[in-house]
Amino acid sequence: STLRDKYSITIDDQNMCLPRLFWNPKLHKNPYKARFIAGARSCATKQLNILVNCSLKLLREYFKKYCQTIYNNSGVNVFWSIDSSAQFLWSLQGSEVFNLQIYNFTTFRR
């Protein structure tokens, strides 16, 4: 089946191409690793990507409201998601932060 048949998505001529694929080396890793990136302003899956992105944003909003209810009932904040680094920096304004540590959770192993 095609995108048009399965999701009612049509692709215009401008989007009839594949995204550009490239990679950046992670030189700080030992051994070196790669970060693969796919980027394009227009590509064959653009409309599907937009639908998936909107769906994920909607799920995130529902989860955020659910977590707000938990916070209202228990005082425990279980929602640890931010939209951007600017939102993180804004949340620090007015706070007396003396020590800030950032962890990369992808490197934790059991």
PDB file of N, CA and C in Angstrom:
ATOM      1  N   SER A   1       0.839  -1.195   0.000  1.00  0.00           N
ATOM      2  CA  SER A   1       0.000   0.000   0.000  1.00  0.00           C
ATOM      3  C   SER A   1       0.878   1.252   0.000  1.00  0.00           C
ATOM      4  N   THR A   2       0.313   2.352  -0.405  1.00  0.00           N
ATOM      5  CA  THR A   2       1.051   3.611  -0.488  1.00  0.00           C
ATOM      6  C   THR A   2       0.567   4.559   0.594  1.00  0.00           C
ATOM      7  N   LEU A   3       1.301   5.666   0.772  1.00  0.00           N
ATOM      8  CA  LEU A   3       0.872   6.688   1.733  1.00  0.00           C
ATOM      9  C   LEU A   3      -0.513   7.204   1.387  1.00  0.00           C
ATOM     10  N   ARG A   4      -0.774   7.373   0.112  1.00  0.00           N
ATOM     11  CA  ARG A   4      -2.072   7.883  -0.326  1.00  0.00           C
ATOM     12  C   ARG A   4      -3.180   6.907   0.053  1.00  0.00           C
ATOM     13  N   ASP A   5      -2.960   5.623  -0.158  1.00  0.00           N
ATOM     14  CA  ASP A   5      -3.979   4.619   0.145  1.00  0.00           C
ATOM     15  C   ASP A   5      -4.180   4.436   1.648  1.00  0.00           C
ATOM     16  N   LYS A   6      -3.106   4.397   2.380  1.00  0.00           N
ATOM     17  CA  LYS A   6      -3.185   4.076   3.802  1.00  0.00           C
ATOM     18  C   LYS A   6      -3.556   5.271   4.684  1.00  0.00           C
ATOM     19  N   TYR A   7      -3.036   6.469   4.346  1.00  0.00           N
ATOM     20  CA  TYR A   7      -3.225   7.633   5.216  1.00  0.00           C
ATOM     21  C   TYR A   7      -3.900   8.811   4.526  1.00  0.00           C
ATOM     22  N   SER A   8      -4.369   8.629   3.317  1.00  0.00           N
ATOM     23  CA  SER A   8      -4.989   9.706   2.527  1.00  0.00           C
ATOM     24  C   SER A   8      -4.036  10.885   2.357  1.00  0.00           C
ATOM     25  N   ILE A   9      -2.773  10.596   2.122  1.00  0.00           N
ATOM     26  CA  ILE A   9      -1.748  11.617   1.941  1.00  0.00           C
ATOM     27  C   ILE A   9      -1.341  11.641   0.476  1.00  0.00           C
ATOM     28  N   THR A  10      -1.369  12.809  -0.092  1.00  0.00           N
ATOM     29  CA  THR A  10      -0.866  12.962  -1.454  1.00  0.00           C
ATOM     30  C   THR A  10       0.437  13.747  -1.395  1.00  0.00           C
ATOM     31  N   ILE A  11       1.323  13.464  -2.319  1.00  0.00           N
ATOM     32  CA  ILE A  11       2.644  14.096  -2.346  1.00  0.00           C
ATOM     33  C   ILE A  11       2.731  14.959  -3.595  1.00  0.00           C
ATOM     34  N   ASP A  12       3.011  16.260  -3.397  1.00  0.00           N
ATOM     35  CA  ASP A  12       3.154  17.130  -4.563  1.00  0.00           C
ATOM     36  C   ASP A  12       4.545  16.948  -5.183  1.00  0.00           C
ATOM     37  N   ASP A  13       4.728  17.510  -6.349  1.00  0.00           N
ATOM     38  CA  ASP A  13       5.986  17.314  -7.090  1.00  0.00           C
ATOM     39  C   ASP A  13       7.204  17.813  -6.328  1.00  0.00           C
ATOM     40  N   GLN A  14       7.052  18.888  -5.550  1.00  0.00           N
ATOM     41  CA  GLN A  14       8.183  19.458  -4.802  1.00  0.00           C
ATOM     42  C   GLN A  14       8.699  18.473  -3.761  1.00  0.00           C
ATOM     43  N   ASN A  15       7.811  17.645  -3.215  1.00  0.00           N
ATOM     44  CA  ASN A  15       8.194  16.713  -2.155  1.00  0.00           C
ATOM     45  C   ASN A  15       8.541  15.320  -2.669  1.00  0.00           C
ATOM     46  N   MET A  16       8.676  15.160  -3.948  1.00  0.00           N
ATOM     47  CA  MET A  16       8.999  13.843  -4.518  1.00  0.00           C
ATOM     48  C   MET A  16      10.505  13.602  -4.499  1.00  0.00           C
ATOM     49  N   CYS A  17      11.081  13.637  -3.312  1.00  0.00           N
ATOM     50  CA  CYS A  17      12.513  13.384  -3.161  1.00  0.00           C
ATOM     51  C   CYS A  17      12.772  12.786  -1.787  1.00  0.00           C
ATOM     52  N   LEU A  18      13.941  12.219  -1.619  1.00  0.00           N
ATOM     53  CA  LEU A  18      14.338  11.642  -0.340  1.00  0.00           C
ATOM     54  C   LEU A  18      15.062  12.692   0.492  1.00  0.00           C
ATOM     55  N   PRO A  19      15.002  12.579   1.827  1.00  0.00           N
ATOM     56  CA  PRO A  19      15.740  13.537   2.660  1.00  0.00           C
ATOM     57  C   PRO A  19      17.241  13.333   2.518  1.00  0.00           C
ATOM     58  N   ARG A  20      17.973  14.396   2.778  1.00  0.00           N
ATOM     59  CA  ARG A  20      19.435  14.333   2.762  1.00  0.00           C
ATOM     60  C   ARG A  20      19.903  13.655   4.046  1.00  0.00           C
ATOM     61  N   LEU A  21      20.745  12.675   3.925  1.00  0.00           N
ATOM     62  CA  LEU A  21      21.274  11.950   5.075  1.00  0.00           C
ATOM     63  C   LEU A  21      22.744  12.301   5.259  1.00  0.00           C
ATOM     64  N   PHE A  22      23.130  12.595   6.493  1.00  0.00           N
ATOM     65  CA  PHE A  22      24.531  12.864   6.790  1.00  0.00           C
ATOM     66  C   PHE A  22      24.805  12.492   8.230  1.00  0.00           C
ATOM     67  N   TRP A  23      26.046  12.593   8.639  1.00  0.00           N
ATOM     68  CA  TRP A  23      26.393  12.252  10.009  1.00  0.00           C
ATOM     69  C   TRP A  23      27.456  13.207  10.537  1.00  0.00           C
ATOM     70  N   ASN A  24      27.455  13.358  11.840  1.00  0.00           N
ATOM     71  CA  ASN A  24      28.475  14.130  12.550  1.00  0.00           C
ATOM     72  C   ASN A  24      29.209  13.173  13.475  1.00  0.00           C
ATOM     73  N   PRO A  25      30.518  13.251  13.522  1.00  0.00           N
ATOM     74  CA  PRO A  25      31.244  12.356  14.422  1.00  0.00           C
ATOM     75  C   PRO A  25      31.121  12.828  15.869  1.00  0.00           C
ATOM     76  N   LYS A  26      31.035  11.874  16.783  1.00  0.00           N
ATOM     77  CA  LYS A  26      31.083  12.162  18.222  1.00  0.00           C
ATOM     78  C   LYS A  26      32.522  11.895  18.661  1.00  0.00           C
ATOM     79  N   LEU A  27      33.336  12.923  18.549  1.00  0.00           N
ATOM     80  CA  LEU A  27      34.762  12.763  18.821  1.00  0.00           C
ATOM     81  C   LEU A  27      35.076  12.599  20.306  1.00  0.00           C
ATOM     82  N   HIS A  28      34.120  12.958  21.170  1.00  0.00           N
ATOM     83  CA  HIS A  28      34.351  12.837  22.607  1.00  0.00           C
ATOM     84  C   HIS A  28      34.115  11.408  23.108  1.00  0.00           C
ATOM     85  N   LYS A  29      33.590  10.530  22.252  1.00  0.00           N
ATOM     86  CA  LYS A  29      33.349   9.139  22.636  1.00  0.00           C
ATOM     87  C   LYS A  29      34.587   8.301  22.349  1.00  0.00           C
ATOM     88  N   ASN A  30      34.790   7.255  23.135  1.00  0.00           N
ATOM     89  CA  ASN A  30      35.902   6.344  22.911  1.00  0.00           C
ATOM     90  C   ASN A  30      35.348   4.928  22.888  1.00  0.00           C
ATOM     91  N   PRO A  31      35.304   4.269  21.770  1.00  0.00           N
ATOM     92  CA  PRO A  31      35.733   4.694  20.440  1.00  0.00           C
ATOM     93  C   PRO A  31      34.761   5.720  19.848  1.00  0.00           C
ATOM     94  N   TYR A  32      35.192   6.400  18.787  1.00  0.00           N
ATOM     95  CA  TYR A  32      34.364   7.404  18.137  1.00  0.00           C
ATOM     96  C   TYR A  32      33.049   6.784  17.666  1.00  0.00           C
ATOM     97  N   LYS A  33      31.992   7.571  17.732  1.00  0.00           N
ATOM     98  CA  LYS A  33      30.684   7.123  17.273  1.00  0.00           C
ATOM     99  C   LYS A  33      30.144   8.157  16.304  1.00  0.00           C
ATOM    100  N   ALA A  34      29.008   7.835  15.700  1.00  0.00           N
ATOM    101  CA  ALA A  34      28.408   8.740  14.726  1.00  0.00           C
ATOM    102  C   ALA A  34      27.010   9.146  15.174  1.00  0.00           C
ATOM    103  N   ARG A  35      26.628  10.369  14.870  1.00  0.00           N
ATOM    104  CA  ARG A  35      25.266  10.862  15.070  1.00  0.00           C
ATOM    105  C   ARG A  35      24.684  11.056  13.684  1.00  0.00           C
ATOM    106  N   PHE A  36      23.737  10.202  13.311  1.00  0.00           N
ATOM    107  CA  PHE A  36      23.140  10.268  11.985  1.00  0.00           C
ATOM    108  C   PHE A  36      21.980  11.246  11.981  1.00  0.00           C
ATOM    109  N   ILE A  37      21.880  12.030  10.931  1.00  0.00           N
ATOM    110  CA  ILE A  37      20.871  13.074  10.814  1.00  0.00           C
ATOM    111  C   ILE A  37      20.215  12.975   9.443  1.00  0.00           C
ATOM    112  N   ALA A  38      18.903  13.064   9.432  1.00  0.00           N
ATOM    113  CA  ALA A  38      18.153  13.121   8.172  1.00  0.00           C
ATOM    114  C   ALA A  38      17.413  14.440   8.174  1.00  0.00           C
ATOM    115  N   GLY A  39      17.673  15.271   7.191  1.00  0.00           N
ATOM    116  CA  GLY A  39      17.041  16.575   7.167  1.00  0.00           C
ATOM    117  C   GLY A  39      16.657  16.989   5.768  1.00  0.00           C
ATOM    118  N   ALA A  40      15.482  17.612   5.681  1.00  0.00           N
ATOM    119  CA  ALA A  40      15.030  18.109   4.383  1.00  0.00           C
ATOM    120  C   ALA A  40      13.850  19.038   4.595  1.00  0.00           C
ATOM    121  N   ARG A  41      13.804  20.078   3.820  1.00  0.00           N
ATOM    122  CA  ARG A  41      12.634  20.947   3.838  1.00  0.00           C
ATOM    123  C   ARG A  41      11.478  20.303   3.103  1.00  0.00           C
ATOM    124  N   SER A  42      11.835  19.480   2.154  1.00  0.00           N
ATOM    125  CA  SER A  42      10.803  18.766   1.405  1.00  0.00           C
ATOM    126  C   SER A  42      11.289  17.356   1.141  1.00  0.00           C
ATOM    127  N   CYS A  43      10.409  16.386   1.362  1.00  0.00           N
ATOM    128  CA  CYS A  43      10.727  14.991   1.074  1.00  0.00           C
ATOM    129  C   CYS A  43       9.419  14.214   0.998  1.00  0.00           C
ATOM    130  N   ALA A  44       9.501  12.993   0.546  1.00  0.00           N
ATOM    131  CA  ALA A  44       8.308  12.188   0.292  1.00  0.00           C
ATOM    132  C   ALA A  44       7.495  11.925   1.554  1.00  0.00           C
ATOM    133  N   THR A  45       8.117  11.922   2.719  1.00  0.00           N
ATOM    134  CA  THR A  45       7.394  11.614   3.955  1.00  0.00           C
ATOM    135  C   THR A  45       7.006  12.865   4.754  1.00  0.00           C
ATOM    136  N   LYS A  46       7.119  14.038   4.174  1.00  0.00           N
ATOM    137  CA  LYS A  46       6.879  15.282   4.907  1.00  0.00           C
ATOM    138  C   LYS A  46       5.483  15.328   5.531  1.00  0.00           C
ATOM    139  N   GLN A  47       4.446  15.027   4.761  1.00  0.00           N
ATOM    140  CA  GLN A  47       3.085  15.087   5.293  1.00  0.00           C
ATOM    141  C   GLN A  47       2.879  14.071   6.409  1.00  0.00           C
ATOM    142  N   LEU A  48       3.422  12.872   6.239  1.00  0.00           N
ATOM    143  CA  LEU A  48       3.322  11.863   7.287  1.00  0.00           C
ATOM    144  C   LEU A  48       4.079  12.304   8.536  1.00  0.00           C
ATOM    145  N   ASN A  49       5.257  12.904   8.354  1.00  0.00           N
ATOM    146  CA  ASN A  49       6.034  13.412   9.495  1.00  0.00           C
ATOM    147  C   ASN A  49       5.250  14.460  10.268  1.00  0.00           C
ATOM    148  N   ILE A  50       4.544  15.326   9.563  1.00  0.00           N
ATOM    149  CA  ILE A  50       3.740  16.361  10.212  1.00  0.00           C
ATOM    150  C   ILE A  50       2.628  15.730  11.039  1.00  0.00           C
ATOM    151  N   LEU A  51       1.962  14.717  10.482  1.00  0.00           N
ATOM    152  CA  LEU A  51       0.886  14.037  11.219  1.00  0.00           C
ATOM    153  C   LEU A  51       1.420  13.338  12.471  1.00  0.00           C
ATOM    154  N   VAL A  52       2.541  12.651  12.342  1.00  0.00           N
ATOM    155  CA  VAL A  52       3.128  11.965  13.493  1.00  0.00           C
ATOM    156  C   VAL A  52       3.547  12.974  14.555  1.00  0.00           C
ATOM    157  N   ASN A  53       4.165  14.080  14.146  1.00  0.00           N
ATOM    158  CA  ASN A  53       4.593  15.107  15.085  1.00  0.00           C
ATOM    159  C   ASN A  53       3.406  15.705  15.836  1.00  0.00           C
ATOM    160  N   CYS A  54       2.326  16.006  15.126  1.00  0.00           N
ATOM    161  CA  CYS A  54       1.128  16.550  15.773  1.00  0.00           C
ATOM    162  C   CYS A  54       0.540  15.548  16.760  1.00  0.00           C
ATOM    163  N   SER A  55       0.542  14.281  16.392  1.00  0.00           N
ATOM    164  CA  SER A  55       0.022  13.238  17.282  1.00  0.00           C
ATOM    165  C   SER A  55       0.857  13.130  18.550  1.00  0.00           C
ATOM    166  N   LEU A  56       2.166  13.165  18.408  1.00  0.00           N
ATOM    167  CA  LEU A  56       3.041  13.073  19.579  1.00  0.00           C
ATOM    168  C   LEU A  56       2.901  14.289  20.483  1.00  0.00           C
ATOM    169  N   LYS A  57       2.730  15.472  19.889  1.00  0.00           N
ATOM    170  CA  LYS A  57       2.515  16.683  20.699  1.00  0.00           C
ATOM    171  C   LYS A  57       1.217  16.588  21.483  1.00  0.00           C
ATOM    172  N   LEU A  58       0.178  16.038  20.858  1.00  0.00           N
ATOM    173  CA  LEU A  58      -1.103  15.871  21.541  1.00  0.00           C
ATOM    174  C   LEU A  58      -0.971  14.900  22.715  1.00  0.00           C
ATOM    175  N   LEU A  59      -0.290  13.779  22.493  1.00  0.00           N
ATOM    176  CA  LEU A  59      -0.057  12.823  23.584  1.00  0.00           C
ATOM    177  C   LEU A  59       0.727  13.457  24.722  1.00  0.00           C
ATOM    178  N   ARG A  60       1.725  14.265  24.367  1.00  0.00           N
ATOM    179  CA  ARG A  60       2.534  14.941  25.382  1.00  0.00           C
ATOM    180  C   ARG A  60       1.683  15.895  26.211  1.00  0.00           C
ATOM    181  N   GLU A  61       0.772  16.608  25.572  1.00  0.00           N
ATOM    182  CA  GLU A  61      -0.106  17.530  26.297  1.00  0.00           C
ATOM    183  C   GLU A  61      -1.023  16.783  27.260  1.00  0.00           C
ATOM    184  N   TYR A  62      -1.587  15.653  26.828  1.00  0.00           N
ATOM    185  CA  TYR A  62      -2.423  14.847  27.722  1.00  0.00           C
ATOM    186  C   TYR A  62      -1.611  14.331  28.899  1.00  0.00           C
ATOM    187  N   PHE A  63      -0.395  13.867  28.630  1.00  0.00           N
ATOM    188  CA  PHE A  63       0.459  13.375  29.708  1.00  0.00           C
ATOM    189  C   PHE A  63       0.818  14.500  30.673  1.00  0.00           C
ATOM    190  N   LYS A  64       1.055  15.699  30.140  1.00  0.00           N
ATOM    191  CA  LYS A  64       1.376  16.853  30.978  1.00  0.00           C
ATOM    192  C   LYS A  64       0.214  17.178  31.914  1.00  0.00           C
ATOM    193  N   LYS A  65      -1.005  17.128  31.392  1.00  0.00           N
ATOM    194  CA  LYS A  65      -2.190  17.385  32.231  1.00  0.00           C
ATOM    195  C   LYS A  65      -2.366  16.300  33.279  1.00  0.00           C
ATOM    196  N   TYR A  66      -2.107  15.050  32.903  1.00  0.00           N
ATOM    197  CA  TYR A  66      -2.176  13.941  33.848  1.00  0.00           C
ATOM    198  C   TYR A  66      -1.162  14.145  34.974  1.00  0.00           C
ATOM    199  N   CYS A  67       0.045  14.532  34.621  1.00  0.00           N
ATOM    200  CA  CYS A  67       1.094  14.785  35.613  1.00  0.00           C
ATOM    201  C   CYS A  67       0.746  15.984  36.498  1.00  0.00           C
ATOM    202  N   GLN A  68       0.059  16.977  35.940  1.00  0.00           N
ATOM    203  CA  GLN A  68      -0.370  18.123  36.734  1.00  0.00           C
ATOM    204  C   GLN A  68      -1.378  17.686  37.801  1.00  0.00           C
ATOM    205  N   THR A  69      -2.258  16.759  37.449  1.00  0.00           N
ATOM    206  CA  THR A  69      -3.217  16.218  38.415  1.00  0.00           C
ATOM    207  C   THR A  69      -2.488  15.479  39.527  1.00  0.00           C
ATOM    208  N   ILE A  70      -1.479  14.683  39.163  1.00  0.00           N
ATOM    209  CA  ILE A  70      -0.673  13.998  40.180  1.00  0.00           C
ATOM    210  C   ILE A  70      -0.004  15.014  41.099  1.00  0.00           C
ATOM    211  N   TYR A  71       0.534  16.088  40.512  1.00  0.00           N
ATOM    212  CA  TYR A  71       1.190  17.127  41.312  1.00  0.00           C
ATOM    213  C   TYR A  71       0.190  17.799  42.260  1.00  0.00           C
ATOM    214  N   ASN A  72      -1.009  18.102  41.756  1.00  0.00           N
ATOM    215  CA  ASN A  72      -2.029  18.751  42.592  1.00  0.00           C
ATOM    216  C   ASN A  72      -2.440  17.863  43.766  1.00  0.00           C
ATOM    217  N   ASN A  73      -2.464  16.544  43.553  1.00  0.00           N
ATOM    218  CA  ASN A  73      -2.904  15.626  44.610  1.00  0.00           C
ATOM    219  C   ASN A  73      -1.791  15.216  45.564  1.00  0.00           C
ATOM    220  N   SER A  74      -0.543  15.183  45.070  1.00  0.00           N
ATOM    221  CA  SER A  74       0.536  14.648  45.897  1.00  0.00           C
ATOM    222  C   SER A  74       1.676  15.621  46.162  1.00  0.00           C
ATOM    223  N   GLY A  75       1.770  16.673  45.355  1.00  0.00           N
ATOM    224  CA  GLY A  75       2.881  17.596  45.494  1.00  0.00           C
ATOM    225  C   GLY A  75       4.157  17.091  44.841  1.00  0.00           C
ATOM    226  N   VAL A  76       4.075  15.972  44.120  1.00  0.00           N
ATOM    227  CA  VAL A  76       5.232  15.389  43.456  1.00  0.00           C
ATOM    228  C   VAL A  76       5.162  15.704  41.968  1.00  0.00           C
ATOM    229  N   ASN A  77       6.214  16.330  41.452  1.00  0.00           N
ATOM    230  CA  ASN A  77       6.276  16.651  40.036  1.00  0.00           C
ATOM    231  C   ASN A  77       6.885  15.472  39.281  1.00  0.00           C
ATOM    232  N   VAL A  78       6.071  14.795  38.468  1.00  0.00           N
ATOM    233  CA  VAL A  78       6.571  13.660  37.700  1.00  0.00           C
ATOM    234  C   VAL A  78       6.732  14.000  36.218  1.00  0.00           C
ATOM    235  N   PHE A  79       6.504  15.253  35.857  1.00  0.00           N
ATOM    236  CA  PHE A  79       6.641  15.667  34.465  1.00  0.00           C
ATOM    237  C   PHE A  79       7.987  16.351  34.286  1.00  0.00           C
ATOM    238  N   TRP A  80       8.900  15.680  33.613  1.00  0.00           N
ATOM    239  CA  TRP A  80      10.251  16.179  33.433  1.00  0.00           C
ATOM    240  C   TRP A  80      10.538  16.353  31.955  1.00  0.00           C
ATOM    241  N   SER A  81       9.805  17.213  31.321  1.00  0.00           N
ATOM    242  CA  SER A  81       9.982  17.434  29.897  1.00  0.00           C
ATOM    243  C   SER A  81       9.971  18.930  29.634  1.00  0.00           C
ATOM    244  N   ILE A  82      10.850  19.381  28.747  1.00  0.00           N
ATOM    245  CA  ILE A  82      10.876  20.782  28.358  1.00  0.00           C
ATOM    246  C   ILE A  82      10.822  20.871  26.846  1.00  0.00           C
ATOM    247  N   ASP A  83      10.359  22.005  26.355  1.00  0.00           N
ATOM    248  CA  ASP A  83      10.255  22.214  24.916  1.00  0.00           C
ATOM    249  C   ASP A  83      11.568  22.683  24.301  1.00  0.00           C
ATOM    250  N   SER A  84      12.358  23.417  25.078  1.00  0.00           N
ATOM    251  CA  SER A  84      13.580  23.982  24.517  1.00  0.00           C
ATOM    252  C   SER A  84      14.541  24.351  25.644  1.00  0.00           C
ATOM    253  N   SER A  85      15.771  24.625  25.260  1.00  0.00           N
ATOM    254  CA  SER A  85      16.740  25.070  26.257  1.00  0.00           C
ATOM    255  C   SER A  85      16.356  26.449  26.794  1.00  0.00           C
ATOM    256  N   ALA A  86      15.687  27.253  25.981  1.00  0.00           N
ATOM    257  CA  ALA A  86      15.240  28.577  26.444  1.00  0.00           C
ATOM    258  C   ALA A  86      14.238  28.431  27.583  1.00  0.00           C
ATOM    259  N   GLN A  87      13.349  27.449  27.491  1.00  0.00           N
ATOM    260  CA  GLN A  87      12.387  27.212  28.574  1.00  0.00           C
ATOM    261  C   GLN A  87      13.115  26.795  29.851  1.00  0.00           C
ATOM    262  N   PHE A  88      14.155  25.989  29.718  1.00  0.00           N
ATOM    263  CA  PHE A  88      14.944  25.575  30.870  1.00  0.00           C
ATOM    264  C   PHE A  88      15.623  26.777  31.517  1.00  0.00           C
ATOM    265  N   LEU A  89      16.249  27.620  30.702  1.00  0.00           N
ATOM    266  CA  LEU A  89      16.936  28.799  31.238  1.00  0.00           C
ATOM    267  C   LEU A  89      15.946  29.756  31.883  1.00  0.00           C
ATOM    268  N   TRP A  90      14.762  29.891  31.301  1.00  0.00           N
ATOM    269  CA  TRP A  90      13.734  30.768  31.876  1.00  0.00           C
ATOM    270  C   TRP A  90      13.314  30.254  33.246  1.00  0.00           C
ATOM    271  N   SER A  91      13.226  28.926  33.401  1.00  0.00           N
ATOM    272  CA  SER A  91      12.809  28.359  34.688  1.00  0.00           C
ATOM    273  C   SER A  91      13.859  28.586  35.768  1.00  0.00           C
ATOM    274  N   LEU A  92      15.111  28.832  35.372  1.00  0.00           N
ATOM    275  CA  LEU A  92      16.168  29.086  36.350  1.00  0.00           C
ATOM    276  C   LEU A  92      16.195  30.535  36.823  1.00  0.00           C
ATOM    277  N   GLN A  93      15.585  31.427  36.071  1.00  0.00           N
ATOM    278  CA  GLN A  93      15.605  32.843  36.461  1.00  0.00           C
ATOM    279  C   GLN A  93      14.941  33.022  37.826  1.00  0.00           C
ATOM    280  N   GLY A  94      15.585  33.773  38.664  1.00  0.00           N
ATOM    281  CA  GLY A  94      15.070  34.024  39.998  1.00  0.00           C
ATOM    282  C   GLY A  94      15.399  32.924  40.986  1.00  0.00           C
ATOM    283  N   SER A  95      15.978  31.842  40.519  1.00  0.00           N
ATOM    284  CA  SER A  95      16.372  30.745  41.405  1.00  0.00           C
ATOM    285  C   SER A  95      17.811  30.948  41.835  1.00  0.00           C
ATOM    286  N   GLU A  96      18.096  30.516  43.025  1.00  0.00           N
ATOM    287  CA  GLU A  96      19.465  30.588  43.507  1.00  0.00           C
ATOM    288  C   GLU A  96      20.127  29.244  43.243  1.00  0.00           C
ATOM    289  N   VAL A  97      20.648  29.087  42.040  1.00  0.00           N
ATOM    290  CA  VAL A  97      21.305  27.844  41.652  1.00  0.00           C
ATOM    291  C   VAL A  97      22.800  28.020  41.884  1.00  0.00           C
ATOM    292  N   PHE A  98      23.350  27.182  42.751  1.00  0.00           N
ATOM    293  CA  PHE A  98      24.769  27.274  43.063  1.00  0.00           C
ATOM    294  C   PHE A  98      25.574  26.188  42.368  1.00  0.00           C
ATOM    295  N   ASN A  99      24.930  25.090  42.070  1.00  0.00           N
ATOM    296  CA  ASN A  99      25.613  23.970  41.441  1.00  0.00           C
ATOM    297  C   ASN A  99      24.627  23.284  40.503  1.00  0.00           C
ATOM    298  N   LEU A 100      25.015  23.151  39.253  1.00  0.00           N
ATOM    299  CA  LEU A 100      24.145  22.541  38.265  1.00  0.00           C
ATOM    300  C   LEU A 100      24.916  21.432  37.574  1.00  0.00           C
ATOM    301  N   GLN A 101      24.333  20.234  37.574  1.00  0.00           N
ATOM    302  CA  GLN A 101      24.971  19.105  36.918  1.00  0.00           C
ATOM    303  C   GLN A 101      24.004  18.535  35.892  1.00  0.00           C
ATOM    304  N   ILE A 102      24.542  18.157  34.751  1.00  0.00           N
ATOM    305  CA  ILE A 102      23.740  17.594  33.672  1.00  0.00           C
ATOM    306  C   ILE A 102      24.250  16.195  33.394  1.00  0.00           C
ATOM    307  N   TYR A 103      23.332  15.265  33.244  1.00  0.00           N
ATOM    308  CA  TYR A 103      23.699  13.877  33.010  1.00  0.00           C
ATOM    309  C   TYR A 103      23.153  13.401  31.675  1.00  0.00           C
ATOM    310  N   ASN A 104      23.907  12.569  31.015  1.00  0.00           N
ATOM    311  CA  ASN A 104      23.498  11.939  29.767  1.00  0.00           C
ATOM    312  C   ASN A 104      22.961  10.557  30.117  1.00  0.00           C
ATOM    313  N   PHE A 105      21.629  10.402  30.129  1.00  0.00           N
ATOM    314  CA  PHE A 105      21.016   9.155  30.560  1.00  0.00           C
ATOM    315  C   PHE A 105      21.189   8.029  29.548  1.00  0.00           C
ATOM    316  N   THR A 106      21.616   8.344  28.334  1.00  0.00           N
ATOM    317  CA  THR A 106      21.801   7.284  27.348  1.00  0.00           C
ATOM    318  C   THR A 106      23.026   6.449  27.636  1.00  0.00           C
ATOM    319  N   THR A 107      23.896   6.918  28.517  1.00  0.00           N
ATOM    320  CA  THR A 107      25.108   6.166  28.811  1.00  0.00           C
ATOM    321  C   THR A 107      24.962   5.290  30.059  1.00  0.00           C
ATOM    322  N   PHE A 108      23.826   5.361  30.759  1.00  0.00           N
ATOM    323  CA  PHE A 108      23.624   4.528  31.939  1.00  0.00           C
ATOM    324  C   PHE A 108      23.453   3.082  31.502  1.00  0.00           C
ATOM    325  N   ARG A 109      24.098   2.199  32.199  1.00  0.00           N
ATOM    326  CA  ARG A 109      23.989   0.769  31.887  1.00  0.00           C
ATOM    327  C   ARG A 109      23.690   0.003  33.151  1.00  0.00           C
ATOM    328  N   ARG A 110      23.026  -1.107  32.991  1.00  0.00           N
ATOM    329  CA  ARG A 110      22.717  -1.966  34.154  1.00  0.00           C
ATOM    330  C   ARG A 110      23.846  -2.919  34.415  1.00  0.00           C
TER     331      ARG A 110
END
